[in-house]
Every structure is written in structure tokens, then in C-alpha cells.
PDB file of C-alpha atoms in Angstrom:
ATOM      1  CA  MET A   1       4.868   1.984   1.338  1.00 52.00           C
ATOM      2  CA  PRO A   2       4.959  -1.777   0.650  1.00 77.00           C
ATOM      3  CA  PHE A   3       1.276  -1.969  -0.371  1.00 78.00           C
ATOM      4  CA  GLU A   4      -0.995   0.196  -2.432  1.00 85.00           C
ATOM      5  CA  PHE A   5      -4.474   0.319  -0.897  1.00 84.00           C
ATOM      6  CA  ARG A   6      -7.604   1.596  -2.589  1.00 86.00           C
ATOM      7  CA  PHE A   7     -10.998   2.031  -1.026  1.00 89.00           C
ATOM      8  CA  ASN A   8     -13.338  -0.760  -2.174  1.00 95.00           C
ATOM      9  CA  HIS A   9     -16.594  -0.650  -0.195  1.00 96.00           C
ATOM     10  CA  ILE A  10     -18.405   0.377   2.918  1.00 97.00           C
ATOM     11  CA  ALA A  11     -20.810  -2.006   4.678  1.00 97.00           C
ATOM     12  CA  LEU A  12     -23.777  -0.572   6.546  1.00 96.00           C
ATOM     13  CA  TYR A  13     -26.110  -2.447   8.875  1.00 94.00           C
ATOM     14  CA  VAL A  14     -29.681  -1.388   8.129  1.00 95.00           C
ATOM     15  CA  ARG A  15     -32.976  -2.103   9.881  1.00 95.00           C
ATOM     16  CA  ASP A  16     -35.187  -2.208   6.789  1.00 95.00           C
ATOM     17  CA  LEU A  17     -33.280  -3.557   3.794  1.00 97.00           C
ATOM     18  CA  SER A  18     -36.017  -2.663   1.302  1.00 97.00           C
ATOM     19  CA  ALA A  19     -36.292   0.931   2.542  1.00 97.00           C
ATOM     20  CA  SER A  20     -32.530   1.412   2.546  1.00 97.00           C
ATOM     21  CA  ALA A  21     -32.173  -0.170  -0.898  1.00 98.00           C
ATOM     22  CA  ALA A  22     -34.881   2.168  -2.205  1.00 98.00           C
ATOM     23  CA  PHE A  23     -33.091   5.137  -0.658  1.00 98.00           C
ATOM     24  CA  TYR A  24     -29.694   4.355  -2.182  1.00 98.00           C
ATOM     25  CA  GLY A  25     -31.103   3.063  -5.479  1.00 98.00           C
ATOM     26  CA  GLU A  26     -34.173   5.163  -6.229  1.00 96.00           C
ATOM     27  CA  ILE A  27     -33.564   8.326  -4.220  1.00 96.00           C
ATOM     28  CA  ILE A  28     -29.771   8.708  -4.475  1.00 96.00           C
ATOM     29  CA  GLY A  29     -29.604   6.984  -7.869  1.00 96.00           C
ATOM     30  CA  LEU A  30     -26.891   4.393  -7.244  1.00 97.00           C
ATOM     31  CA  LYS A  31     -27.046   1.317  -9.450  1.00 98.00           C
ATOM     32  CA  GLU A  32     -27.750  -1.969  -7.697  1.00 98.00           C
ATOM     33  CA  ILE A  33     -25.173  -4.561  -8.681  1.00 98.00           C
ATOM     34  CA  GLU A  34     -24.792  -8.292  -8.258  1.00 97.00           C
ATOM     35  CA  ASN A  35     -24.483  -9.366  -4.642  1.00 96.00           C
ATOM     36  CA  LYS A  36     -21.738 -11.919  -5.024  1.00 95.00           C
ATOM     37  CA  THR A  37     -22.450 -13.395  -1.577  1.00 95.00           C
ATOM     38  CA  ARG A  38     -25.879 -14.458  -2.903  1.00 94.00           C
ATOM     39  CA  ARG A  39     -27.218 -13.930   0.626  1.00 96.00           C
ATOM     40  CA  PRO A  40     -30.723 -12.368   0.478  1.00 96.00           C
ATOM     41  CA  GLU A  41     -30.097 -10.192   3.539  1.00 97.00           C
ATOM     42  CA  ILE A  42     -27.369  -8.266   1.678  1.00 98.00           C
ATOM     43  CA  ARG A  43     -27.664  -5.880  -1.292  1.00 98.00           C
ATOM     44  CA  TRP A  44     -24.835  -4.139  -3.138  1.00 98.00           C
ATOM     45  CA  PHE A  45     -24.793  -0.742  -4.878  1.00 98.00           C
ATOM     46  CA  ALA A  46     -22.089   0.721  -7.117  1.00 98.00           C
ATOM     47  CA  VAL A  47     -20.712   4.133  -6.295  1.00 96.00           C
ATOM     48  CA  ASP A  48     -18.463   4.001  -9.364  1.00 93.00           C
ATOM     49  CA  SER A  49     -16.657   1.258 -11.257  1.00 91.00           C
ATOM     50  CA  ASP A  50     -14.397   0.455  -8.291  1.00 91.00           C
ATOM     51  CA  ARG A  51     -16.303   1.300  -5.096  1.00 95.00           C
ATOM     52  CA  GLU A  52     -19.496  -0.027  -3.546  1.00 97.00           C
ATOM     53  CA  ILE A  53     -21.941   0.261  -0.673  1.00 98.00           C
ATOM     54  CA  HIS A  54     -23.068  -3.028   0.870  1.00 98.00           C
ATOM     55  CA  LEU A  55     -26.329  -2.953   2.811  1.00 98.00           C
ATOM     56  CA  ILE A  56     -26.680  -5.728   5.382  1.00 97.00           C
ATOM     57  CA  SER A  57     -30.057  -6.365   6.982  1.00 97.00           C
ATOM     58  CA  ASN A  58     -30.202  -6.266  10.760  1.00 93.00           C
ATOM     59  CA  PRO A  59     -33.848  -5.575  11.635  1.00 91.00           C
ATOM     60  CA  ASP A  60     -33.154  -5.607  15.378  1.00 89.00           C
ATOM     61  CA  ALA A  61     -30.646  -2.779  15.247  1.00 82.00           C
ATOM     62  CA  PRO A  62     -31.953   0.586  16.406  1.00 78.00           C
ATOM     63  CA  ALA A  63     -31.203   3.644  14.313  1.00 76.00           C
ATOM     64  CA  PRO A  64     -28.829   5.368  16.708  1.00 84.00           C
ATOM     65  CA  GLU A  65     -28.051   9.020  16.802  1.00 91.00           C
ATOM     66  CA  ARG A  66     -24.882   9.391  14.804  1.00 93.00           C
ATOM     67  CA  PRO A  67     -22.552  12.380  14.937  1.00 95.00           C
ATOM     68  CA  ILE A  68     -22.036  14.111  11.620  1.00 96.00           C
ATOM     69  CA  SER A  69     -18.310  13.498  12.013  1.00 95.00           C
ATOM     70  CA  ASP A  70     -19.073   9.790  11.382  1.00 95.00           C
ATOM     71  CA  HIS A  71     -19.863   9.904   7.668  1.00 96.00           C
ATOM     72  CA  PHE A  72     -18.764   8.790   4.238  1.00 96.00           C
ATOM     73  CA  CYS A  73     -18.497  11.083   1.260  1.00 96.00           C
ATOM     74  CA  LEU A  74     -19.709  10.892  -2.335  1.00 96.00           C
ATOM     75  CA  ALA A  75     -17.854  13.315  -4.627  1.00 95.00           C
ATOM     76  CA  THR A  76     -19.231  14.768  -7.858  1.00 95.00           C
ATOM     77  CA  PRO A  77     -18.014  17.298 -10.433  1.00 95.00           C
ATOM     78  CA  HIS A  78     -21.717  18.246 -10.829  1.00 95.00           C
ATOM     79  CA  PHE A  79     -22.287  19.581  -7.317  1.00 96.00           C
ATOM     80  CA  ASP A  80     -25.071  22.070  -8.162  1.00 97.00           C
ATOM     81  CA  ASP A  81     -26.925  19.478 -10.227  1.00 96.00           C
ATOM     82  CA  ALA A  82     -26.526  16.930  -7.420  1.00 96.00           C
ATOM     83  CA  LEU A  83     -28.083  19.328  -4.897  1.00 97.00           C
ATOM     84  CA  ALA A  84     -30.963  20.077  -7.261  1.00 97.00           C
ATOM     85  CA  TYR A  85     -31.473  16.334  -7.786  1.00 96.00           C
ATOM     86  CA  LEU A  86     -31.433  15.585  -4.049  1.00 96.00           C
ATOM     87  CA  LYS A  87     -33.904  18.406  -3.433  1.00 97.00           C
ATOM     88  CA  SER A  88     -36.215  17.096  -6.198  1.00 96.00           C
ATOM     89  CA  ARG A  89     -36.164  13.653  -4.519  1.00 95.00           C
ATOM     90  CA  GLY A  90     -37.140  15.109  -1.142  1.00 96.00           C
ATOM     91  CA  VAL A  91     -33.742  14.618   0.483  1.00 97.00           C
ATOM     92  CA  ARG A  92     -33.209  17.103   3.319  1.00 97.00           C
ATOM     93  CA  PHE A  93     -29.560  18.143   3.318  1.00 98.00           C
ATOM     94  CA  ARG A  94     -27.738  20.625   5.524  1.00 98.00           C
ATOM     95  CA  ASN A  95     -24.397  22.274   5.899  1.00 98.00           C
ATOM     96  CA  LEU A  96     -21.907  21.437   8.623  1.00 95.00           C
ATOM     97  CA  HIS A  97     -23.427  24.134  10.845  1.00 95.00           C
ATOM     98  CA  GLY A  98     -26.935  22.662  10.633  1.00 97.00           C
ATOM     99  CA  GLU A  99     -28.414  25.227   8.252  1.00 98.00           C
ATOM    100  CA  PRO A 100     -30.974  23.418   6.059  1.00 98.00           C
ATOM    101  CA  MET A 101     -30.831  23.002   2.307  1.00 98.00           C
ATOM    102  CA  THR A 102     -27.455  24.642   1.814  1.00 98.00           C
ATOM    103  CA  PHE A 103     -23.741  23.844   1.759  1.00 98.00           C
ATOM    104  CA  ASN A 104     -20.534  25.147   3.291  1.00 98.00           C
ATOM    105  CA  LEU A 105     -16.911  25.340   2.228  1.00 97.00           C
ATOM    106  CA  ARG A 106     -14.378  22.956   3.695  1.00 94.00           C
ATOM    107  CA  GLY A 107     -11.054  24.328   4.871  1.00 93.00           C
ATOM    108  CA  ASP A 108      -9.620  23.592   1.419  1.00 94.00           C
ATOM    109  CA  GLY A 109     -12.410  25.526  -0.335  1.00 95.00           C
ATOM    110  CA  VAL A 110     -14.377  22.482  -1.532  1.00 96.00           C
ATOM    111  CA  ARG A 111     -18.166  22.791  -1.306  1.00 98.00           C
ATOM    112  CA  GLN A 112     -19.873  20.133   0.831  1.00 98.00           C
ATOM    113  CA  THR A 113     -23.282  19.261   2.253  1.00 98.00           C
ATOM    114  CA  TYR A 114     -24.684  16.407   4.343  1.00 98.00           C
ATOM    115  CA  PHE A 115     -27.816  14.284   4.632  1.00 98.00           C
ATOM    116  CA  GLN A 116     -28.865  11.150   6.519  1.00 97.00           C
ATOM    117  CA  ASP A 117     -30.141   7.826   5.220  1.00 97.00           C
ATOM    118  CA  PRO A 118     -33.026   5.872   6.821  1.00 95.00           C
ATOM    119  CA  ASP A 119     -30.666   4.481   9.501  1.00 95.00           C
ATOM    120  CA  ASN A 120     -29.216   7.884  10.374  1.00 95.00           C
ATOM    121  CA  TYR A 121     -25.906   7.276   8.578  1.00 96.00           C
ATOM    122  CA  TRP A 122     -24.495  10.624   7.485  1.00 97.00           C
ATOM    123  CA  VAL A 123     -23.558  11.041   3.820  1.00 98.00           C
ATOM    124  CA  GLU A 124     -21.470  13.969   2.665  1.00 97.00           C
ATOM    125  CA  VAL A 125     -21.634  15.171  -0.920  1.00 97.00           C
ATOM    126  CA  CYS A 126     -18.644  17.243  -1.974  1.00 97.00           C
ATOM    127  CA  GLU A 127     -17.556  18.951  -5.139  1.00 96.00           C
ATOM    128  CA  ALA A 128     -14.957  17.142  -7.232  1.00 93.00           C
ATOM    129  CA  ASN A 129     -12.850  18.275 -10.134  1.00 90.00           C
ATOM    130  CA  SER A 130     -13.823  17.041 -13.579  1.00 86.00           C
ATOM    131  CA  ASP A 131     -11.282  14.212 -13.255  1.00 84.00           C
ATOM    132  CA  GLY A 132     -12.923  13.026 -10.017  1.00 81.00           C
ATOM    133  CA  THR A 133     -10.227  14.318  -7.683  1.00 86.00           C
ATOM    134  CA  VAL A 134     -11.159  16.562  -4.778  1.00 89.00           C
ATOM    135  CA  GLY A 135      -9.393  19.705  -3.670  1.00 79.00           C
TER     136      GLY A 135
END
């Protein structure tokens, strides 16, 4: 392959920037970082030292129904602790089959669960190895 690509960020249009920022910052616990665009309708959050979520305000956008297959995933080697944390913050998660407050195993044996943000974006949380790799 002539180029080496790495995932850098995902940009999400949100209806209520303050509510979404509170969700990703206060509820999920991601650290808000400098928005290098300096545009007030955009806020950035660090997933780790190399990846980010960019929230872009679009108050006229409806929160559409989104299929669970359209999601992004946050991986953690502390899966059980992450579920306990989400539960303590009032986040309603579910497994792939729709059963509430539980997880399922992916085809490769990795535990995973899903929840939605204020704009109905699906977020998967999956179990990672201690080195951050999955599977």
C-alpha cells in the first residue's frame, strides 16, 4: 500500500451543541480539547492521544432514526468498569439484539454493547486487550 492511513476523527452534526458536549464530556468522560478551527459552533473531544470526536452545531437538523449498523466504536481494556460507569451515569445501553443493560459477543468473541447519544448516533463500546488492540 503506498500510504499508511490512521483514523483521526469523526465529525457529528448535533442539534444542541451544549447537550451533546455535556453528553460526551460529562457523561461519557471524554476530555474536551482545543477546537483549532476557533469556530464557536464546533467543539472537539479527545478519544485518545490520536483520535477525536468533533461536534458541529446544526440546530435545524432533526434527530433521525439511525440503524445500529451505523455506529462508531470506543474500545476499552476495562469493559466491566466502563459498563458500570455508564450505568452510574444513567446511560441506557443494550446488546445487538436489543436486550437492555447487557452486552453480547461479536463473532470474534469480543464483548460489545451499544448506546445512543442525544442525536441518536449509535456508539459501540467493545472490550480491548491491555495494549488497546481488539480481538
